């Protein structure tokens, strides 16, 4: 038996019930998720002339001019399953917002494909909270005005949408009417920030272990920055105790501004650990820490320092380290300050095998 459970309860609180019901428990496996996502997206690129990757498990395709959208949708489902063994649902419509609704409908139908080709569309069955781009605050304001469904929103006067909300809601209203205002993006929009934060598997009271965690997270945000081709002008570090447990509580963050926008691991780790020195307070049981890069600039727009020398050796070093870690596995080469034993690291005792990213985890086929 396999089940997916949506709950806010901690595992240890429902452990006995899960065992009694025969539920299979799995820890998050980000390497496997990312690899399978890349395989699905590569498959979709082969099927459509234009692709916009929206998230790790969602993408928009340009199907303009397709003579039989339903047949094309089933072709997507069949091909992705054949190439990756991943089941997908497909929603096809004249606009992105309607396509999201069509996709939602397909998940509740026997068919994995749903097409909204011509009005009238079944918008009265979709609550306003489930419309793409409508958050809880907007939904509350809309419901106060008697707008409770996607159909109500589609009938909203566009001048009122812009005047009482903003141009974003106006575009949503027009999209629900079949007017395309959100074209596919050839490239994802530039990142506004990059963050790595994790809760600890056990409470951290030792300063050295907290130092290791912050250095590890700083290493990962630096890798993400290089992968995205951006440099950071500013870094933030936060640490906190658990807000749900008894005992003394403490939460704080601090900021570091780089004289020259950075993306190399050594500079970012040094800045992050300097921030930790300002934040650290003894006699607290820390539950979580995080490192975030903000005020990002692309490599093309990175300002050239007037007085400081550019260090090409640092860039070459990062290239070599990234290449080694990609080929031999994450953290094959890493800064010593990130530690080795790491008793604080996220608990992942139920981690599934990394079937597609680790040689030792490859499934064995027997005749």
PDB file of C-alpha atoms in Angstrom, residues 100-331:
ATOM      1  CA  UNK A 100      -4.391  25.807 -15.290  1.00  0.00           C
ATOM      2  CA  UNK A 101      -8.128  25.363 -14.709  1.00  0.00           C
ATOM      3  CA  UNK A 102      -8.316  22.732 -17.448  1.00  0.00           C
ATOM      4  CA  UNK A 103      -5.435  20.886 -15.822  1.00  0.00           C
ATOM      5  CA  UNK A 104      -7.193  20.979 -12.457  1.00  0.00           C
ATOM      6  CA  UNK A 105     -10.326  19.515 -14.089  1.00  0.00           C
ATOM      7  CA  UNK A 106      -8.292  16.745 -15.749  1.00  0.00           C
ATOM      8  CA  UNK A 107      -7.022  15.592 -12.357  1.00  0.00           C
ATOM      9  CA  UNK A 108     -10.572  14.905 -11.245  1.00  0.00           C
ATOM     10  CA  UNK A 109     -11.631  13.135 -14.445  1.00  0.00           C
ATOM     11  CA  UNK A 110     -11.097   9.654 -15.795  1.00  0.00           C
ATOM     12  CA  UNK A 111      -9.142  11.154 -18.701  1.00  0.00           C
ATOM     13  CA  UNK A 112      -5.717  12.742 -18.006  1.00  0.00           C
ATOM     14  CA  UNK A 113      -6.430  15.379 -20.686  1.00  0.00           C
ATOM     15  CA  UNK A 114      -9.013  18.132 -20.592  1.00  0.00           C
ATOM     16  CA  UNK A 115      -9.504  20.752 -23.310  1.00  0.00           C
ATOM     17  CA  UNK A 116     -11.292  24.096 -22.885  1.00  0.00           C
ATOM     18  CA  UNK A 117     -11.538  25.077 -26.520  1.00  0.00           C
ATOM     19  CA  UNK A 118     -14.565  27.361 -26.794  1.00  0.00           C
ATOM     20  CA  UNK A 119     -16.802  29.136 -24.265  1.00  0.00           C
ATOM     21  CA  UNK A 120     -18.821  28.708 -22.204  1.00  0.00           C
ATOM     22  CA  UNK A 121     -16.259  27.259 -19.816  1.00  0.00           C
ATOM     23  CA  UNK A 122     -17.156  25.514 -16.517  1.00  0.00           C
ATOM     24  CA  UNK A 123     -15.856  28.342 -14.337  1.00  0.00           C
ATOM     25  CA  UNK A 124     -18.701  28.371 -11.832  1.00  0.00           C
ATOM     26  CA  UNK A 125     -17.454  25.067 -10.385  1.00  0.00           C
ATOM     27  CA  UNK A 126     -14.019  26.552  -9.584  1.00  0.00           C
ATOM     28  CA  UNK A 127     -13.739  28.539  -6.344  1.00  0.00           C
ATOM     29  CA  UNK A 128     -11.932  31.858  -6.634  1.00  0.00           C
ATOM     30  CA  UNK A 129      -9.131  30.609  -4.334  1.00  0.00           C
ATOM     31  CA  UNK A 130      -8.219  28.009  -6.956  1.00  0.00           C
ATOM     32  CA  UNK A 131      -7.700  30.518  -9.754  1.00  0.00           C
ATOM     33  CA  UNK A 132      -4.027  30.857 -10.666  1.00  0.00           C
ATOM     34  CA  UNK A 133      -2.556  33.968  -9.061  1.00  0.00           C
ATOM     35  CA  UNK A 134      -5.323  34.542  -6.513  1.00  0.00           C
ATOM     36  CA  UNK A 135      -3.856  34.336  -3.033  1.00  0.00           C
ATOM     37  CA  UNK A 136      -5.692  34.172   0.278  1.00  0.00           C
ATOM     38  CA  UNK A 137      -5.754  37.933   0.789  1.00  0.00           C
ATOM     39  CA  UNK A 138      -7.163  38.665  -2.653  1.00  0.00           C
ATOM     40  CA  UNK A 139      -9.674  35.812  -2.287  1.00  0.00           C
ATOM     41  CA  UNK A 140     -10.892  37.275   1.007  1.00  0.00           C
ATOM     42  CA  UNK A 141     -11.342  40.722  -0.563  1.00  0.00           C
ATOM     43  CA  UNK A 142     -13.061  39.264  -3.625  1.00  0.00           C
ATOM     44  CA  UNK A 143     -15.459  37.193  -1.529  1.00  0.00           C
ATOM     45  CA  UNK A 144     -16.327  40.308   0.444  1.00  0.00           C
ATOM     46  CA  UNK A 145     -17.532  41.744  -2.877  1.00  0.00           C
ATOM     47  CA  UNK A 146     -19.586  38.645  -3.665  1.00  0.00           C
ATOM     48  CA  UNK A 147     -17.018  37.110  -6.034  1.00  0.00           C
ATOM     49  CA  UNK A 148     -16.670  33.479  -4.974  1.00  0.00           C
ATOM     50  CA  UNK A 149     -15.989  31.549  -8.180  1.00  0.00           C
ATOM     51  CA  UNK A 150     -13.859  31.802 -11.288  1.00  0.00           C
ATOM     52  CA  UNK A 151     -17.084  32.532 -13.188  1.00  0.00           C
ATOM     53  CA  UNK A 152     -17.818  35.505 -10.933  1.00  0.00           C
ATOM     54  CA  UNK A 153     -14.275  36.754 -11.462  1.00  0.00           C
ATOM     55  CA  UNK A 154     -14.538  36.439 -15.235  1.00  0.00           C
ATOM     56  CA  UNK A 155     -17.638  38.663 -15.104  1.00  0.00           C
ATOM     57  CA  UNK A 156     -15.936  41.330 -13.006  1.00  0.00           C
ATOM     58  CA  UNK A 157     -15.672  44.744 -14.664  1.00  0.00           C
ATOM     59  CA  UNK A 158     -12.046  45.128 -15.781  1.00  0.00           C
ATOM     60  CA  UNK A 159     -11.958  48.782 -14.699  1.00  0.00           C
ATOM     61  CA  UNK A 160     -13.002  47.753 -11.212  1.00  0.00           C
ATOM     62  CA  UNK A 161     -10.380  44.974 -11.203  1.00  0.00           C
ATOM     63  CA  UNK A 162      -7.643  47.461 -12.055  1.00  0.00           C
ATOM     64  CA  UNK A 163      -8.964  50.293  -9.890  1.00  0.00           C
ATOM     65  CA  UNK A 164      -9.646  48.371  -6.667  1.00  0.00           C
ATOM     66  CA  UNK A 165      -6.844  45.826  -7.075  1.00  0.00           C
ATOM     67  CA  UNK A 166      -4.213  46.263  -9.798  1.00  0.00           C
ATOM     68  CA  UNK A 167      -3.310  45.454 -13.391  1.00  0.00           C
ATOM     69  CA  UNK A 168      -2.412  41.871 -12.426  1.00  0.00           C
ATOM     70  CA  UNK A 169      -6.010  41.081 -11.449  1.00  0.00           C
ATOM     71  CA  UNK A 170      -7.250  42.806 -14.603  1.00  0.00           C
ATOM     72  CA  UNK A 171      -5.083  40.463 -16.658  1.00  0.00           C
ATOM     73  CA  UNK A 172      -6.439  37.468 -14.741  1.00  0.00           C
ATOM     74  CA  UNK A 173     -10.007  38.571 -15.489  1.00  0.00           C
ATOM     75  CA  UNK A 174      -9.212  38.973 -19.177  1.00  0.00           C
ATOM     76  CA  UNK A 175      -7.441  35.599 -19.254  1.00  0.00           C
ATOM     77  CA  UNK A 176     -10.536  33.943 -17.796  1.00  0.00           C
ATOM     78  CA  UNK A 177     -12.468  35.436 -20.706  1.00  0.00           C
ATOM     79  CA  UNK A 178     -10.081  33.866 -23.227  1.00  0.00           C
ATOM     80  CA  UNK A 179      -7.837  36.888 -23.883  1.00  0.00           C
ATOM     81  CA  UNK A 180      -4.193  35.898 -23.685  1.00  0.00           C
ATOM     82  CA  UNK A 181      -2.194  38.401 -21.626  1.00  0.00           C
ATOM     83  CA  UNK A 182       0.527  36.095 -20.314  1.00  0.00           C
ATOM     84  CA  UNK A 183       2.688  34.874 -23.213  1.00  0.00           C
ATOM     85  CA  UNK A 184       5.096  31.994 -22.833  1.00  0.00           C
ATOM     86  CA  UNK A 185       8.513  33.007 -21.571  1.00  0.00           C
ATOM     87  CA  UNK A 186      11.477  31.704 -23.584  1.00  0.00           C
ATOM     88  CA  UNK A 187      13.658  31.983 -20.499  1.00  0.00           C
ATOM     89  CA  UNK A 188      12.665  31.975 -16.837  1.00  0.00           C
ATOM     90  CA  UNK A 189      12.565  35.421 -15.189  1.00  0.00           C
ATOM     91  CA  UNK A 190      15.692  36.322 -13.253  1.00  0.00           C
ATOM     92  CA  UNK A 191      15.741  35.110  -9.673  1.00  0.00           C
ATOM     93  CA  UNK A 192      14.977  37.736  -7.032  1.00  0.00           C
ATOM     94  CA  UNK A 193      16.695  35.789  -4.283  1.00  0.00           C
ATOM     95  CA  UNK A 194      18.297  32.420  -3.580  1.00  0.00           C
ATOM     96  CA  UNK A 195      17.826  30.735  -0.224  1.00  0.00           C
ATOM     97  CA  UNK A 196      18.810  27.488   1.446  1.00  0.00           C
ATOM     98  CA  UNK A 197      17.372  26.719   4.877  1.00  0.00           C
ATOM     99  CA  UNK A 198      16.627  23.498   6.713  1.00  0.00           C
ATOM    100  CA  UNK A 199      15.413  22.389  10.080  1.00  0.00           C
ATOM    101  CA  UNK A 200      17.857  20.318  12.099  1.00  0.00           C
ATOM    102  CA  UNK A 201      17.298  16.650  12.883  1.00  0.00           C
ATOM    103  CA  UNK A 202      18.038  17.461  16.525  1.00  0.00           C
ATOM    104  CA  UNK A 203      18.270  20.707  18.449  1.00  0.00           C
ATOM    105  CA  UNK A 204      21.664  22.375  18.116  1.00  0.00           C
ATOM    106  CA  UNK A 205      23.216  23.891  21.220  1.00  0.00           C
ATOM    107  CA  UNK A 206      26.850  23.663  20.133  1.00  0.00           C
ATOM    108  CA  UNK A 207      28.220  26.731  18.325  1.00  0.00           C
ATOM    109  CA  UNK A 208      30.523  24.629  16.142  1.00  0.00           C
ATOM    110  CA  UNK A 209      27.631  22.570  14.776  1.00  0.00           C
ATOM    111  CA  UNK A 210      25.642  25.716  13.986  1.00  0.00           C
ATOM    112  CA  UNK A 211      28.735  27.086  12.266  1.00  0.00           C
ATOM    113  CA  UNK A 212      28.913  23.925  10.138  1.00  0.00           C
ATOM    114  CA  UNK A 213      25.250  24.204   9.165  1.00  0.00           C
ATOM    115  CA  UNK A 214      25.550  27.842   8.095  1.00  0.00           C
ATOM    116  CA  UNK A 215      28.733  27.097   6.127  1.00  0.00           C
ATOM    117  CA  UNK A 216      26.963  24.186   4.381  1.00  0.00           C
ATOM    118  CA  UNK A 217      23.940  26.302   3.434  1.00  0.00           C
ATOM    119  CA  UNK A 218      26.207  29.124   2.271  1.00  0.00           C
ATOM    120  CA  UNK A 219      28.038  26.649   0.047  1.00  0.00           C
ATOM    121  CA  UNK A 220      24.778  25.550  -1.549  1.00  0.00           C
ATOM    122  CA  UNK A 221      23.481  29.069  -2.213  1.00  0.00           C
ATOM    123  CA  UNK A 222      26.818  29.903  -3.822  1.00  0.00           C
ATOM    124  CA  UNK A 223      26.481  26.852  -6.089  1.00  0.00           C
ATOM    125  CA  UNK A 224      22.936  27.907  -6.998  1.00  0.00           C
ATOM    126  CA  UNK A 225      24.124  31.435  -7.790  1.00  0.00           C
ATOM    127  CA  UNK A 226      26.788  30.142 -10.169  1.00  0.00           C
ATOM    128  CA  UNK A 227      24.290  27.774 -11.756  1.00  0.00           C
ATOM    129  CA  UNK A 228      21.925  30.697 -12.420  1.00  0.00           C
ATOM    130  CA  UNK A 229      24.740  32.975 -13.570  1.00  0.00           C
ATOM    131  CA  UNK A 230      24.132  35.653 -10.943  1.00  0.00           C
ATOM    132  CA  UNK A 231      26.169  37.496  -8.329  1.00  0.00           C
ATOM    133  CA  UNK A 232      24.829  38.707  -4.978  1.00  0.00           C
ATOM    134  CA  UNK A 233      25.308  42.162  -3.550  1.00  0.00           C
ATOM    135  CA  UNK A 234      23.742  41.200  -0.211  1.00  0.00           C
ATOM    136  CA  UNK A 235      23.581  38.134   2.026  1.00  0.00           C
ATOM    137  CA  UNK A 236      21.260  37.392   4.937  1.00  0.00           C
ATOM    138  CA  UNK A 237      21.610  34.742   7.644  1.00  0.00           C
ATOM    139  CA  UNK A 238      18.952  33.765  10.176  1.00  0.00           C
ATOM    140  CA  UNK A 239      18.868  31.349  13.095  1.00  0.00           C
ATOM    141  CA  UNK A 240      15.949  30.454  15.334  1.00  0.00           C
ATOM    142  CA  UNK A 241      14.701  28.143  18.028  1.00  0.00           C
ATOM    143  CA  UNK A 242      11.467  26.207  17.618  1.00  0.00           C
ATOM    144  CA  UNK A 243       8.356  28.390  17.976  1.00  0.00           C
ATOM    145  CA  UNK A 244       6.341  25.358  19.118  1.00  0.00           C
ATOM    146  CA  UNK A 245       8.424  24.081  22.014  1.00  0.00           C
ATOM    147  CA  UNK A 246       8.685  25.126  25.629  1.00  0.00           C
ATOM    148  CA  UNK A 247      11.790  26.849  26.831  1.00  0.00           C
ATOM    149  CA  UNK A 248      13.627  30.056  25.917  1.00  0.00           C
ATOM    150  CA  UNK A 249      13.011  31.287  22.385  1.00  0.00           C
ATOM    151  CA  UNK A 250      15.273  33.288  20.129  1.00  0.00           C
ATOM    152  CA  UNK A 251      15.038  34.327  16.479  1.00  0.00           C
ATOM    153  CA  UNK A 252      17.199  36.806  14.632  1.00  0.00           C
ATOM    154  CA  UNK A 253      18.762  37.645  11.283  1.00  0.00           C
ATOM    155  CA  UNK A 254      21.504  39.898  10.035  1.00  0.00           C
ATOM    156  CA  UNK A 255      22.726  41.208   6.696  1.00  0.00           C
ATOM    157  CA  UNK A 256      26.096  41.407   4.977  1.00  0.00           C
ATOM    158  CA  UNK A 257      26.794  43.659   1.988  1.00  0.00           C
ATOM    159  CA  UNK A 258      29.592  42.658  -0.388  1.00  0.00           C
ATOM    160  CA  UNK A 259      31.955  45.355  -1.609  1.00  0.00           C
ATOM    161  CA  UNK A 260      31.971  43.491  -4.937  1.00  0.00           C
ATOM    162  CA  UNK A 261      28.981  41.254  -5.879  1.00  0.00           C
ATOM    163  CA  UNK A 262      29.953  37.649  -5.142  1.00  0.00           C
ATOM    164  CA  UNK A 263      29.123  34.133  -6.249  1.00  0.00           C
ATOM    165  CA  UNK A 264      32.255  32.240  -5.160  1.00  0.00           C
ATOM    166  CA  UNK A 265      31.893  29.819  -2.278  1.00  0.00           C
ATOM    167  CA  UNK A 266      34.793  31.127  -0.199  1.00  0.00           C
ATOM    168  CA  UNK A 267      33.528  34.715  -0.088  1.00  0.00           C
ATOM    169  CA  UNK A 268      29.949  33.691   0.643  1.00  0.00           C
ATOM    170  CA  UNK A 269      30.873  31.179   3.356  1.00  0.00           C
ATOM    171  CA  UNK A 270      33.129  33.749   5.020  1.00  0.00           C
ATOM    172  CA  UNK A 271      30.377  36.377   4.977  1.00  0.00           C
ATOM    173  CA  UNK A 272      27.771  33.918   6.284  1.00  0.00           C
ATOM    174  CA  UNK A 273      29.900  32.695   9.177  1.00  0.00           C
ATOM    175  CA  UNK A 274      30.766  36.306  10.077  1.00  0.00           C
ATOM    176  CA  UNK A 275      27.029  36.964  10.237  1.00  0.00           C
ATOM    177  CA  UNK A 276      26.583  33.961  12.505  1.00  0.00           C
ATOM    178  CA  UNK A 277      29.169  35.415  14.913  1.00  0.00           C
ATOM    179  CA  UNK A 278      26.880  38.438  15.304  1.00  0.00           C
ATOM    180  CA  UNK A 279      23.746  36.323  15.766  1.00  0.00           C
ATOM    181  CA  UNK A 280      25.002  33.577  18.062  1.00  0.00           C
ATOM    182  CA  UNK A 281      23.728  33.460  21.622  1.00  0.00           C
ATOM    183  CA  UNK A 282      24.577  30.594  23.977  1.00  0.00           C
ATOM    184  CA  UNK A 283      22.093  28.564  26.033  1.00  0.00           C
ATOM    185  CA  UNK A 284      19.535  28.215  23.245  1.00  0.00           C
ATOM    186  CA  UNK A 285      18.443  25.027  21.447  1.00  0.00           C
ATOM    187  CA  UNK A 286      18.419  26.042  17.795  1.00  0.00           C
ATOM    188  CA  UNK A 287      15.951  24.367  15.443  1.00  0.00           C
ATOM    189  CA  UNK A 288      16.648  26.012  12.068  1.00  0.00           C
ATOM    190  CA  UNK A 289      19.079  28.224  10.166  1.00  0.00           C
ATOM    191  CA  UNK A 290      19.185  29.651   6.676  1.00  0.00           C
ATOM    192  CA  UNK A 291      21.286  31.650   4.240  1.00  0.00           C
ATOM    193  CA  UNK A 292      19.789  33.877   1.545  1.00  0.00           C
ATOM    194  CA  UNK A 293      21.360  35.848  -1.297  1.00  0.00           C
ATOM    195  CA  UNK A 294      19.444  38.962  -2.344  1.00  0.00           C
ATOM    196  CA  UNK A 295      19.969  41.967  -4.607  1.00  0.00           C
ATOM    197  CA  UNK A 296      21.165  39.715  -7.421  1.00  0.00           C
ATOM    198  CA  UNK A 297      22.816  40.881 -10.638  1.00  0.00           C
ATOM    199  CA  UNK A 298      23.610  38.850 -13.738  1.00  0.00           C
ATOM    200  CA  UNK A 299      27.200  38.294 -14.779  1.00  0.00           C
ATOM    201  CA  UNK A 300      26.676  40.643 -17.747  1.00  0.00           C
ATOM    202  CA  UNK A 301      25.573  43.474 -15.464  1.00  0.00           C
ATOM    203  CA  UNK A 302      28.033  42.885 -12.645  1.00  0.00           C
ATOM    204  CA  UNK A 303      29.894  46.153 -11.981  1.00  0.00           C
ATOM    205  CA  UNK A 304      33.660  46.131 -12.391  1.00  0.00           C
ATOM    206  CA  UNK A 305      35.445  47.219  -9.194  1.00  0.00           C
ATOM    207  CA  UNK A 306      37.325  50.480  -9.575  1.00  0.00           C
ATOM    208  CA  UNK A 307      40.135  49.844  -7.120  1.00  0.00           C
ATOM    209  CA  UNK A 308      39.999  46.138  -6.205  1.00  0.00           C
ATOM    210  CA  UNK A 309      41.552  43.607  -8.507  1.00  0.00           C
ATOM    211  CA  UNK A 310      39.406  40.986 -10.171  1.00  0.00           C
ATOM    212  CA  UNK A 311      40.644  37.554  -9.160  1.00  0.00           C
ATOM    213  CA  UNK A 312      40.306  35.227 -12.174  1.00  0.00           C
ATOM    214  CA  UNK A 313      41.909  32.431 -10.139  1.00  0.00           C
ATOM    215  CA  UNK A 314      38.842  32.353  -7.889  1.00  0.00           C
ATOM    216  CA  UNK A 315      36.526  31.909 -10.880  1.00  0.00           C
ATOM    217  CA  UNK A 316      38.694  29.107 -12.248  1.00  0.00           C
ATOM    218  CA  UNK A 317      38.746  27.425  -8.848  1.00  0.00           C
ATOM    219  CA  UNK A 318      34.948  27.496  -8.643  1.00  0.00           C
ATOM    220  CA  UNK A 319      34.685  26.059 -12.167  1.00  0.00           C
ATOM    221  CA  UNK A 320      36.972  23.160 -11.224  1.00  0.00           C
ATOM    222  CA  UNK A 321      35.128  22.472  -7.945  1.00  0.00           C
ATOM    223  CA  UNK A 322      31.707  22.570  -9.647  1.00  0.00           C
ATOM    224  CA  UNK A 323      32.908  20.219 -12.370  1.00  0.00           C
ATOM    225  CA  UNK A 324      34.302  17.728  -9.845  1.00  0.00           C
ATOM    226  CA  UNK A 325      31.115  17.805  -7.763  1.00  0.00           C
ATOM    227  CA  UNK A 326      28.905  17.330 -10.811  1.00  0.00           C
ATOM    228  CA  UNK A 327      30.941  14.371 -11.983  1.00  0.00           C
ATOM    229  CA  UNK A 328      31.686  12.651  -8.672  1.00  0.00           C
ATOM    230  CA  UNK A 329      28.724  13.744  -6.560  1.00  0.00           C
ATOM    231  CA  UNK A 330      27.770  16.703  -4.397  1.00  0.00           C
ATOM    232  CA  UNK A 331      30.350  17.789  -1.819  1.00  0.00           C
TER     233      UNK A 331
END
